[in-house]
PDB file of C-alpha atoms and ligand atoms in Angstrom:
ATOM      1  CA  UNK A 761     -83.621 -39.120 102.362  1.00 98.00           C
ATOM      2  CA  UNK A 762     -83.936 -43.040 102.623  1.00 98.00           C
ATOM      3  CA  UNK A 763     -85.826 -44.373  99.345  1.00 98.00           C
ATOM      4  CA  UNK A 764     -86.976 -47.936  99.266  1.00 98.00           C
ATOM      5  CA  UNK A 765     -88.665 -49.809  95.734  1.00 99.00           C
ATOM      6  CA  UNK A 766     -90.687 -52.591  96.096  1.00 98.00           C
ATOM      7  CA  UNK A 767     -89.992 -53.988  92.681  1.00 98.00           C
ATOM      8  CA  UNK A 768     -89.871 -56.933  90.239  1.00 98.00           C
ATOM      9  CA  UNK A 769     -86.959 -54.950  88.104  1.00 98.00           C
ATOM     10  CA  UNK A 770     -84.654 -53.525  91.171  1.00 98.00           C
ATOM     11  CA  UNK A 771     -82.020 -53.382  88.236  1.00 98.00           C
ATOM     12  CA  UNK A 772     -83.859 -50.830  86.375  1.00 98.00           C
ATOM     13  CA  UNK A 773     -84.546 -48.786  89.535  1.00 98.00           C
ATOM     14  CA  UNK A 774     -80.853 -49.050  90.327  1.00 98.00           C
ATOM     15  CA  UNK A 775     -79.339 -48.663  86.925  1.00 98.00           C
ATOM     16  CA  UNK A 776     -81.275 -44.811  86.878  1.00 98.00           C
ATOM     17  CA  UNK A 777     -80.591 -43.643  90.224  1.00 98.00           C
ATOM     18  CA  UNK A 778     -77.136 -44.542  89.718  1.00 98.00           C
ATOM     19  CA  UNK A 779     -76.225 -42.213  86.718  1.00 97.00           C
ATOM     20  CA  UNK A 780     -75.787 -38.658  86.997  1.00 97.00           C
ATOM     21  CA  UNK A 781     -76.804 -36.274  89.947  1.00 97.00           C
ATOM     22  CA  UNK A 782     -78.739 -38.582  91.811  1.00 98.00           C
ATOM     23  CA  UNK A 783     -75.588 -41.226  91.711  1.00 98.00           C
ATOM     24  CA  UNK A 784     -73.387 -38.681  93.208  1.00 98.00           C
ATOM     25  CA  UNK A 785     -75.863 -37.744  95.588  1.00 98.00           C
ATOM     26  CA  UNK A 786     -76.331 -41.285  96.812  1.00 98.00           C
ATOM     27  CA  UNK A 787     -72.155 -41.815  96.545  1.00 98.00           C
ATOM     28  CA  UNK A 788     -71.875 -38.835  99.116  1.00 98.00           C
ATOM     29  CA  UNK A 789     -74.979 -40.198 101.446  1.00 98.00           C
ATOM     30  CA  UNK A 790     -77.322 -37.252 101.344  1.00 98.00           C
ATOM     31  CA  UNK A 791     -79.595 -39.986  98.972  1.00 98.00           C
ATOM     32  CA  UNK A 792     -79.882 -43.740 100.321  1.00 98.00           C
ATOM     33  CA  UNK A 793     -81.364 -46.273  97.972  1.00 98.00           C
ATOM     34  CA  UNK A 794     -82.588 -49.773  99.038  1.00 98.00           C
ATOM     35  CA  UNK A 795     -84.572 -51.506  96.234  1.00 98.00           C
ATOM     36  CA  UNK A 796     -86.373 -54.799  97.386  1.00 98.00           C
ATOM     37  CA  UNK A 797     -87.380 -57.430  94.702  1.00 98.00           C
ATOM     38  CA  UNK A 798     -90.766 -58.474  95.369  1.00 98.00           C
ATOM     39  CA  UNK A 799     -90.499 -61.811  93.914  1.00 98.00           C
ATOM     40  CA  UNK A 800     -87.886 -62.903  96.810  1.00 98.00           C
ATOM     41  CA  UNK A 801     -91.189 -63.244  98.643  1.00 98.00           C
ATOM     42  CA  UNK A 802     -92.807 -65.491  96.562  1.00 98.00           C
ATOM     43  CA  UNK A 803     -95.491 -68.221  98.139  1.00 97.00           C
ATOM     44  CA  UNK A 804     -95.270 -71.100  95.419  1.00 93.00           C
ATOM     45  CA  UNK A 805     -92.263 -72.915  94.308  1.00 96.00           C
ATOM     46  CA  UNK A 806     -91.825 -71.596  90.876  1.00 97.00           C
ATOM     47  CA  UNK A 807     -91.444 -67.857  92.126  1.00 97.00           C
ATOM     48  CA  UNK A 808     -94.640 -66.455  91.030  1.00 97.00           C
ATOM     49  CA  UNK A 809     -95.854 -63.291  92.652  1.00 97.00           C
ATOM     50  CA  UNK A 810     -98.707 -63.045  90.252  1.00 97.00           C
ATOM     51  CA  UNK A 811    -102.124 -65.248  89.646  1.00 96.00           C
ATOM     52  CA  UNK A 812    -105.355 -65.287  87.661  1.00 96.00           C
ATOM     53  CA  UNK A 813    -108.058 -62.549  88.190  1.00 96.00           C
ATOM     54  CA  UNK A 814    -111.283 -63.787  90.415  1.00 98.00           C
ATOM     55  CA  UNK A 815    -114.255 -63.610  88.357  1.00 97.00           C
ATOM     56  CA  UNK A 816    -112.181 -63.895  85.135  1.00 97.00           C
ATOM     57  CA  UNK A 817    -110.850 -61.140  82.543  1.00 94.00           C
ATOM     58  CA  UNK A 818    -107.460 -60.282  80.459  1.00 93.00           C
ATOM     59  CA  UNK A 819    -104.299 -60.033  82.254  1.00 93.00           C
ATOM     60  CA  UNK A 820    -102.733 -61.058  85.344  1.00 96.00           C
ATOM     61  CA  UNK A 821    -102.663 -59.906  89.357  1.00 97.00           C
ATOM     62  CA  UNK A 822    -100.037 -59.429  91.519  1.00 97.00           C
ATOM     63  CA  UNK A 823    -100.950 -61.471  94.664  1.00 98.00           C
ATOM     64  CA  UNK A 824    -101.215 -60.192  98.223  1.00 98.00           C
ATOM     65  CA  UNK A 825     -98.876 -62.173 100.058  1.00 98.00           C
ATOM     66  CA  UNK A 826     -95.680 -61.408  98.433  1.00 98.00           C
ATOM     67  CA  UNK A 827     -95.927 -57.714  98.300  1.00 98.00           C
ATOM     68  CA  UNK A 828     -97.167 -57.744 101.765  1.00 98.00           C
ATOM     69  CA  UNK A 829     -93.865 -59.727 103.057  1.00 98.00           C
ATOM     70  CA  UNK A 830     -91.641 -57.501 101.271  1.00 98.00           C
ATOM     71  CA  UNK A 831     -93.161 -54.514 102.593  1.00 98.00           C
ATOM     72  CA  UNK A 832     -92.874 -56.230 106.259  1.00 97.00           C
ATOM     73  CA  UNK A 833     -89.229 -57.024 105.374  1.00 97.00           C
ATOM     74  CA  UNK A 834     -88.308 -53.140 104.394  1.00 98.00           C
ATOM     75  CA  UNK A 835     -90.433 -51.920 107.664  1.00 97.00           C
ATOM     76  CA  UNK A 836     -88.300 -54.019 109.915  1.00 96.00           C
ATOM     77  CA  UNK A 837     -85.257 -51.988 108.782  1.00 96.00           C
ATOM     78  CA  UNK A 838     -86.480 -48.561 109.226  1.00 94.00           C
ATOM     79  CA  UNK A 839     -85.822 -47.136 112.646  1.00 76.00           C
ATOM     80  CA  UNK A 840     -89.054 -45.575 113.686  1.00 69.00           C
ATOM     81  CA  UNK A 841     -87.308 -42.168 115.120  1.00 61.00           C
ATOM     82  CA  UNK A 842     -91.137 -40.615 114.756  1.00 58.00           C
ATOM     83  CA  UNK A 843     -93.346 -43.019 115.873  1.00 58.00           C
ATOM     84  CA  UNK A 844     -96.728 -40.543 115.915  1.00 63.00           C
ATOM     85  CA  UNK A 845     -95.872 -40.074 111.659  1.00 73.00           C
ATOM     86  CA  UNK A 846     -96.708 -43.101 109.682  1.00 90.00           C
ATOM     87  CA  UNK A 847     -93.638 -44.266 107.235  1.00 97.00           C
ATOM     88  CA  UNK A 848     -95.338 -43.304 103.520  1.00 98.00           C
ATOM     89  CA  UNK A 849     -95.858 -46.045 100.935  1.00 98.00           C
ATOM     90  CA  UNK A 850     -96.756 -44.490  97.527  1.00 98.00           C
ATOM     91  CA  UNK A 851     -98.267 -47.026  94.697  1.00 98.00           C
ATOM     92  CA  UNK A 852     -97.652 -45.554  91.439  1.00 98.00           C
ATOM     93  CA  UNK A 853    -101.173 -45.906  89.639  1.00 97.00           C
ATOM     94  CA  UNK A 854    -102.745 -44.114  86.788  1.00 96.00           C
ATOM     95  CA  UNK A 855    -105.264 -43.865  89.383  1.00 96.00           C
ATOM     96  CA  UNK A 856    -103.536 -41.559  92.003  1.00 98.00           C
ATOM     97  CA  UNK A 857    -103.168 -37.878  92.001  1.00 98.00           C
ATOM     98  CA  UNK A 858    -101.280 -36.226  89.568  1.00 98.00           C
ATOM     99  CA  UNK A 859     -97.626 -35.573  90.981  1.00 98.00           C
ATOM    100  CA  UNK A 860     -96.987 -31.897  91.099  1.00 97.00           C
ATOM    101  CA  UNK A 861     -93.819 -30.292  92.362  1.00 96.00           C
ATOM    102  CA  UNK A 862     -96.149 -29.195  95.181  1.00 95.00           C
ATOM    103  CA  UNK A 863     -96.219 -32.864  96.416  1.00 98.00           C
ATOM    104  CA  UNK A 864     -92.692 -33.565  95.531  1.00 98.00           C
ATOM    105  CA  UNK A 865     -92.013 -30.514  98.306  1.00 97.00           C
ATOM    106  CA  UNK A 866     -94.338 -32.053 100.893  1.00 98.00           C
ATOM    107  CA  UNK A 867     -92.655 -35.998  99.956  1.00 98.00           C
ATOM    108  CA  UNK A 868     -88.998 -34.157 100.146  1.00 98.00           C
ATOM    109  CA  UNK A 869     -89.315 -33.530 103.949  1.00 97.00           C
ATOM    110  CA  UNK A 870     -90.236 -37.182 104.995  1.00 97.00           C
ATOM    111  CA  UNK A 871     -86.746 -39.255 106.612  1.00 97.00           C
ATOM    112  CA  UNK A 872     -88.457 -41.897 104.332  1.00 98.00           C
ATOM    113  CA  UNK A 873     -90.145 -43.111 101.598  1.00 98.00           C
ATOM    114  CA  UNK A 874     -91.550 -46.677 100.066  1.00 98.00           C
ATOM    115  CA  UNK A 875     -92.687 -46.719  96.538  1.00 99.00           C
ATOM    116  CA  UNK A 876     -94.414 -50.093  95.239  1.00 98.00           C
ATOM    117  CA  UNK A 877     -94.015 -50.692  91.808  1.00 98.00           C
ATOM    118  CA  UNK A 878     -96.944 -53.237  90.448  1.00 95.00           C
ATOM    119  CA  UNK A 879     -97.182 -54.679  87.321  1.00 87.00           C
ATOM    120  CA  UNK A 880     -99.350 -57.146  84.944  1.00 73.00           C
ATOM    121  CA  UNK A 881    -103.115 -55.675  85.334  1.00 86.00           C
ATOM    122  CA  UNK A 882    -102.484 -54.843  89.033  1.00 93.00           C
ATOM    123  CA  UNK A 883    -101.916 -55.714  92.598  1.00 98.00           C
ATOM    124  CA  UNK A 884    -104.763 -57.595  94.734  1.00 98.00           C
ATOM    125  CA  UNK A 885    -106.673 -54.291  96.414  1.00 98.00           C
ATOM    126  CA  UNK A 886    -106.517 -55.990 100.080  1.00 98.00           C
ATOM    127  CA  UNK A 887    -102.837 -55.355 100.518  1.00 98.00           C
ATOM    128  CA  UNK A 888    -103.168 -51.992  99.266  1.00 98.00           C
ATOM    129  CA  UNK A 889    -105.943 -50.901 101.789  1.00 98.00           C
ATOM    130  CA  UNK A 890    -103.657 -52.667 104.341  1.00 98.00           C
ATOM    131  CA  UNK A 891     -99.852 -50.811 103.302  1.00 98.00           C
ATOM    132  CA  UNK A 892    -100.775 -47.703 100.923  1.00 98.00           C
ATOM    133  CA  UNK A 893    -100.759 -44.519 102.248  1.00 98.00           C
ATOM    134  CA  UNK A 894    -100.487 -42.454  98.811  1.00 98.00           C
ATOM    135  CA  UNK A 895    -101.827 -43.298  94.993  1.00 98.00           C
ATOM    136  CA  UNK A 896    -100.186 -40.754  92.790  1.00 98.00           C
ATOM    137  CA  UNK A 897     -99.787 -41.555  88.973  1.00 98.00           C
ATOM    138  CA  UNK A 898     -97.206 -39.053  86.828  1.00 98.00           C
ATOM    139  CA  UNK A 899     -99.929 -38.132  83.909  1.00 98.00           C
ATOM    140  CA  UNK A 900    -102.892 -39.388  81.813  1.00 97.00           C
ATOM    141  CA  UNK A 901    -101.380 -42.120  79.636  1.00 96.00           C
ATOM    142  CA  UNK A 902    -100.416 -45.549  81.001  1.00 95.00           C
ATOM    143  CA  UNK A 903     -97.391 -47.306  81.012  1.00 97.00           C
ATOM    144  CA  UNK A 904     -96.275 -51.195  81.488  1.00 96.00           C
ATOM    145  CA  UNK A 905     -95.236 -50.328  85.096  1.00 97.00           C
ATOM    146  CA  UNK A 906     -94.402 -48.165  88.178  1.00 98.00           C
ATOM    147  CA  UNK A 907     -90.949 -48.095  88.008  1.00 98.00           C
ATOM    148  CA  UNK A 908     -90.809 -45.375  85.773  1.00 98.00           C
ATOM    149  CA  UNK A 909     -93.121 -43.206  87.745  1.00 98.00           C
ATOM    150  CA  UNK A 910     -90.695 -44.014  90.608  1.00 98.00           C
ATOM    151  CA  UNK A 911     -87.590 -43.047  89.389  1.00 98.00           C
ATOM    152  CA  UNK A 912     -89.518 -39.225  88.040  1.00 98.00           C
ATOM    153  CA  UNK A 913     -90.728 -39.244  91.431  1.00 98.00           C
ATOM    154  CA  UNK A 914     -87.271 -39.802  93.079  1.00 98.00           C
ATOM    155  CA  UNK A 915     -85.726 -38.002  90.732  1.00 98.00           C
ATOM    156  CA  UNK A 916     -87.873 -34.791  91.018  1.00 98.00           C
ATOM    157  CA  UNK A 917     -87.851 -35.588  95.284  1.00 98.00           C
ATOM    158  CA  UNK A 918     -84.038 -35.651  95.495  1.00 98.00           C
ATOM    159  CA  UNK A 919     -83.429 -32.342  93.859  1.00 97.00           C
ATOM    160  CA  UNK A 920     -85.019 -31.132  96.580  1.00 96.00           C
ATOM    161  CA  UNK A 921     -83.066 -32.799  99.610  1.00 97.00           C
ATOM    162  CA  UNK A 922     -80.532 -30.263 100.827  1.00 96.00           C
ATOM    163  CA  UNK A 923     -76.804 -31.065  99.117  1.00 96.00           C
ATOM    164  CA  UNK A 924     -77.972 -32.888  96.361  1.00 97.00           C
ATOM    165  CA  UNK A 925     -77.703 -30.192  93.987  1.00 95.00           C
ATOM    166  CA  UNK A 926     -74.220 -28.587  93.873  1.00 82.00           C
ATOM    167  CA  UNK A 927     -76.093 -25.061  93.695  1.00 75.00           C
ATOM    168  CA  UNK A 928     -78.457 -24.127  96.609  1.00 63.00           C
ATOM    169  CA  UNK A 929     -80.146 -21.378  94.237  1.00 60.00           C
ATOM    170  CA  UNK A 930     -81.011 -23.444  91.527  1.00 63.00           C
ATOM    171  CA  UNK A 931     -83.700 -25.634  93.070  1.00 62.00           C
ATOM    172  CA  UNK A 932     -85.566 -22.363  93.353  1.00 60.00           C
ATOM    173  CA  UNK A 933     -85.100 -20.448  90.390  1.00 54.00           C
ATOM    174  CA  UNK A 934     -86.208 -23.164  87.923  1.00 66.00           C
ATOM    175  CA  UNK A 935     -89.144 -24.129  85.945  1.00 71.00           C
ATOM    176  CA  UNK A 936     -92.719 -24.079  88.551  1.00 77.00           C
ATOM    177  CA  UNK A 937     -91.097 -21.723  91.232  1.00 70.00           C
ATOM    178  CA  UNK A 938     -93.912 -19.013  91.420  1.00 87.00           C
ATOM    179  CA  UNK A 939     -95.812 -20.693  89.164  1.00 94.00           C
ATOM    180  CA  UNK A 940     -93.772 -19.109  85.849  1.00 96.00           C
ATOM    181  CA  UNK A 941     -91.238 -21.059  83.753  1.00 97.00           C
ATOM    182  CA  UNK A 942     -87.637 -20.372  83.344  1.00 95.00           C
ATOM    183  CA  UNK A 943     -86.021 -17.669  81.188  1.00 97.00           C
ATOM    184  CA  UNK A 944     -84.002 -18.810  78.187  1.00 97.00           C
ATOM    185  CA  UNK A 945     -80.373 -19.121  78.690  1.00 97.00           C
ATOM    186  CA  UNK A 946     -76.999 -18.890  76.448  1.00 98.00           C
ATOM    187  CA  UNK A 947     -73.286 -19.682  76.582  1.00 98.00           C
ATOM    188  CA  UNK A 948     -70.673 -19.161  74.328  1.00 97.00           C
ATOM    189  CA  UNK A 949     -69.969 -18.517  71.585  1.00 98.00           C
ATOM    190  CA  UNK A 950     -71.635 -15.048  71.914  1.00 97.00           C
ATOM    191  CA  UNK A 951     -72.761 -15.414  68.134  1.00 98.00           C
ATOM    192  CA  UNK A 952     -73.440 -18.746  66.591  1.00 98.00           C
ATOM    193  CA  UNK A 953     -74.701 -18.998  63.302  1.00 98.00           C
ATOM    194  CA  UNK A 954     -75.109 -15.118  62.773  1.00 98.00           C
ATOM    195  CA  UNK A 955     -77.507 -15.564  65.839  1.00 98.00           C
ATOM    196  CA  UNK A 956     -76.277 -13.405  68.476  1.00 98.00           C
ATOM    197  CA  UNK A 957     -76.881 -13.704  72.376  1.00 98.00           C
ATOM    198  CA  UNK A 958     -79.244 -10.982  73.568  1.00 98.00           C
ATOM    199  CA  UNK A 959     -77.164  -7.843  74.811  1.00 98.00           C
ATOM    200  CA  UNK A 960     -78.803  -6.799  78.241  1.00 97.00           C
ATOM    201  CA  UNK A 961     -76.314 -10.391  78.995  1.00 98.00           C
ATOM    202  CA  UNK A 962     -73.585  -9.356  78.008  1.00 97.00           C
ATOM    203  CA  UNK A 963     -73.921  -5.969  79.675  1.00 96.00           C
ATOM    204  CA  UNK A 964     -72.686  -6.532  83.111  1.00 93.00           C
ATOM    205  CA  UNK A 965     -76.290  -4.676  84.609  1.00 97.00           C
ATOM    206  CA  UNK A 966     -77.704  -6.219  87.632  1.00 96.00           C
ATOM    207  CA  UNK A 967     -80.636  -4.776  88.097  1.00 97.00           C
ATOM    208  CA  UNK A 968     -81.203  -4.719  83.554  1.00 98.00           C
ATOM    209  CA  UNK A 969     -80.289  -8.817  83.902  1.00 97.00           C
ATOM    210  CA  UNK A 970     -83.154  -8.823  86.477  1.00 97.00           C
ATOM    211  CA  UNK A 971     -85.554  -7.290  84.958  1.00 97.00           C
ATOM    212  CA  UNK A 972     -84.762  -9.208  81.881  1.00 98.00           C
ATOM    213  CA  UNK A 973     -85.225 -12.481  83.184  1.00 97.00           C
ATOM    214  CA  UNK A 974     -88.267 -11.858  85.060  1.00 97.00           C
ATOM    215  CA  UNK A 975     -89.838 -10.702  81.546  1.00 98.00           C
ATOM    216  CA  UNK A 976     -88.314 -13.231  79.945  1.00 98.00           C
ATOM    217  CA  UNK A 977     -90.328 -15.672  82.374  1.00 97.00           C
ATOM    218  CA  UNK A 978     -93.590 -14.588  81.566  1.00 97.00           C
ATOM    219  CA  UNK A 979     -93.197 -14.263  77.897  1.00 98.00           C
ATOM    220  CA  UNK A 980     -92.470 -17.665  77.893  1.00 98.00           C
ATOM    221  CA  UNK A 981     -94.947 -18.827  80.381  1.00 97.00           C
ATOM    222  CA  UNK A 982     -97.405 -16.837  78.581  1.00 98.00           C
ATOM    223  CA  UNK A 983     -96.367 -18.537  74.787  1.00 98.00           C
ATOM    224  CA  UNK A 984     -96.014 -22.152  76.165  1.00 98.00           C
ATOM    225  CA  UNK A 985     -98.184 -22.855  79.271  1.00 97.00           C
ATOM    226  CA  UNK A 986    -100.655 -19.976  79.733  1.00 97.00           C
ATOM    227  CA  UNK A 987    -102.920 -22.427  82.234  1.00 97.00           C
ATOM    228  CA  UNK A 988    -100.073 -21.884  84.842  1.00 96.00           C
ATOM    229  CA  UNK A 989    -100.441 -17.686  84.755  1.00 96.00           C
ATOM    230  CA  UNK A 990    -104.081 -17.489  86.681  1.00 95.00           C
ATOM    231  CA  UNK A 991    -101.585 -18.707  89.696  1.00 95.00           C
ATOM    232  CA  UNK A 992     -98.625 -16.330  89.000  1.00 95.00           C
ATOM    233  CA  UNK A 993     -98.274 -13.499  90.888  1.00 95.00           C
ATOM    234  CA  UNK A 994     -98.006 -10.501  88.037  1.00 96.00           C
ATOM    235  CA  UNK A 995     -97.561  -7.280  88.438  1.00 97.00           C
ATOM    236  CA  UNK A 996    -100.305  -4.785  86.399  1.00 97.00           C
ATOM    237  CA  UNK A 997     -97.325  -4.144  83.842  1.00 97.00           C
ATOM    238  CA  UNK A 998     -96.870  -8.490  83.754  1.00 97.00           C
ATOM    239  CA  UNK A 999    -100.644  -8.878  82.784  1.00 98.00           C
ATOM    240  CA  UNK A1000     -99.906  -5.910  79.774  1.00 98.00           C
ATOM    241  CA  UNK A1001     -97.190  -7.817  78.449  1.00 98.00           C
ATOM    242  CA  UNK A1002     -99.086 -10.976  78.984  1.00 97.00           C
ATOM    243  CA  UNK A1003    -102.201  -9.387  77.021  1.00 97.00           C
ATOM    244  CA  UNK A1004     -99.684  -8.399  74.353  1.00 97.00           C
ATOM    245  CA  UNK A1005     -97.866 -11.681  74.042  1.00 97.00           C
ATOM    246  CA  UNK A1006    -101.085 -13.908  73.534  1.00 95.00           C
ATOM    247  CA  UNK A1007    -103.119 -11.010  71.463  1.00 93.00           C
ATOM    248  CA  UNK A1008    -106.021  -9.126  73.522  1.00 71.00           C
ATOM    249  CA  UNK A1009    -108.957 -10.931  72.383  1.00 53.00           C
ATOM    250  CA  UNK A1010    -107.790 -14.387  72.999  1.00 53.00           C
ATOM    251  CA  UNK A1011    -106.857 -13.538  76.785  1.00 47.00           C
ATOM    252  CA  UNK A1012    -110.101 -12.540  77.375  1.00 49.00           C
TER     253      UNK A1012
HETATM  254 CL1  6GU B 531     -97.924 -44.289  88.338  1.00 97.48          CL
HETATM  255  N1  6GU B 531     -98.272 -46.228  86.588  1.00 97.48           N
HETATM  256  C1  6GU B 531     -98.564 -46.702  85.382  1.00 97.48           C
HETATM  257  N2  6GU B 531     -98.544 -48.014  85.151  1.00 97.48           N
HETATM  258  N3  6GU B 531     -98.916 -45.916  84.373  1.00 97.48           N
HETATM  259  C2  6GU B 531     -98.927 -44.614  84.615  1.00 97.48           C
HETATM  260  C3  6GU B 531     -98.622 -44.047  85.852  1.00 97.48           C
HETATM  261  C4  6GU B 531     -98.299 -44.917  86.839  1.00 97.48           C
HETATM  262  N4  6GU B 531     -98.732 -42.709  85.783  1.00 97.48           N
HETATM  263  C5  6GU B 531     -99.096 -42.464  84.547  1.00 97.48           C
HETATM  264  N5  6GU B 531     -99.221 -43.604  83.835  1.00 97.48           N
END
């Protein structure tokens, strides 16, 4: 996976995918990073990339030119192996779609992937109709930028590109996978604080620790996000214990 970050903060971009799981991914190549600092393509001697609003209003835009050149710069460094399938270029907006882990499955199969970062009150809307593929925002609140929708979108990609995680089961078992979250989990010591670590663990039983988990699951996806159980796949004996777990009445 090849990202690229059109950016006026490559640093911050950099900094994050550095630490951690995604740095070691990106030290052993299975992740390649190339941030691009849109303000290298500045159009007016003091290297401004941003101008007054036409028609007047609060805040700052980011103008067209600059954002257009770095784009044009990136584009002339990716190999077009598949010319028929269009290079993506996501702009991280409170106005795009609402990333799921649905799209970061679909994103995690692209060879790569451009992510423009704006900033101030926005970017001038004929570049985007000319470069943006994709508007996708990470939830209803707002923040000062898209960098830090970038790096959750990155983040929550590269888990997903094959050799990034150490374990190949993991990706799957987690959090969202069938629509249920993950069981709780323990380590030692087996009793901390007179609290002791639920004995079907300790027990050595397959098919018990399977059973367990699976329960587990939808206890827990039933207590803290019941909006994700009308796509779960339950067995009649699931939607009992999910009855039980959030009272009768209230399920109804
Ligand atoms: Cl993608 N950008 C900004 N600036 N704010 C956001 C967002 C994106 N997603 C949620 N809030």
């Amino acid at each position: 996976m090849n990202f690229h970050v059109m950016t006026l903060f490559p640093e911050m971009i950099e900094q994050a995918m550095s630490a951690s799981i995604t740095g070691r991914a990106l030290q052993a190549g299975y992740l390649n990073l190339e941030t691009v600092n849109i303000r290298d393509f500045s159009e007016n001697k003091h290297n401004r990339v941003d101008d007054y609003p036409y028609g007047g209003g609060a805040g700052m835009v980011m103008q067209a030119g600059p954002v257009y050149h770095c784009y044009q710069d990136i584009m002339s460094r990716i190999a077009q192996k598949h010319a028929e399938q269009k290079t993506k270029v996501i702009y991280l907006t409170p106005q795009g779609t609402v990333f799921t882990q649905k799209m970061a499955e679909d994103y995690a199969k692209e060879d790569d992937l451009i992510f423009l970062c704006g900033h101030y009150e926005g970017i001038d809307e004929r570049v985007l109709e000319e470069i943006v593929t994709d508007y996708v925002s990470i939830g209803d609140y707002v923040l000062t930028g898209g960098e830090l929708p970038a790096l959750v979108m990155m983040d929550t990609i590269s888990r997903l590109v094959p050799g990034v995680l150490n374990n190949e089961a993991s990706a799957e078992t987690e959090s969202f996978s069938g629509h249920l979250l993950e069981y709780p989990q323990y380590t030692r010591p087996s009793v901390w604080r007179g609290k002791e670590v639920p004995p079907v663990l300790l027990s050595g039983h397959h098919l018990n620790l399977q059973k367990w988990y699976r329960e587990q699951s939808v206890i827990r996806t039933a207590q803290r996000r019941p909006d994700l159980l009308e796509r779960a796949d339950l067995t009649p004996e699931e939607w009992r214990l999910v009855r039980q777990v959030l009272g009768e009445e209230s399920y109804e």
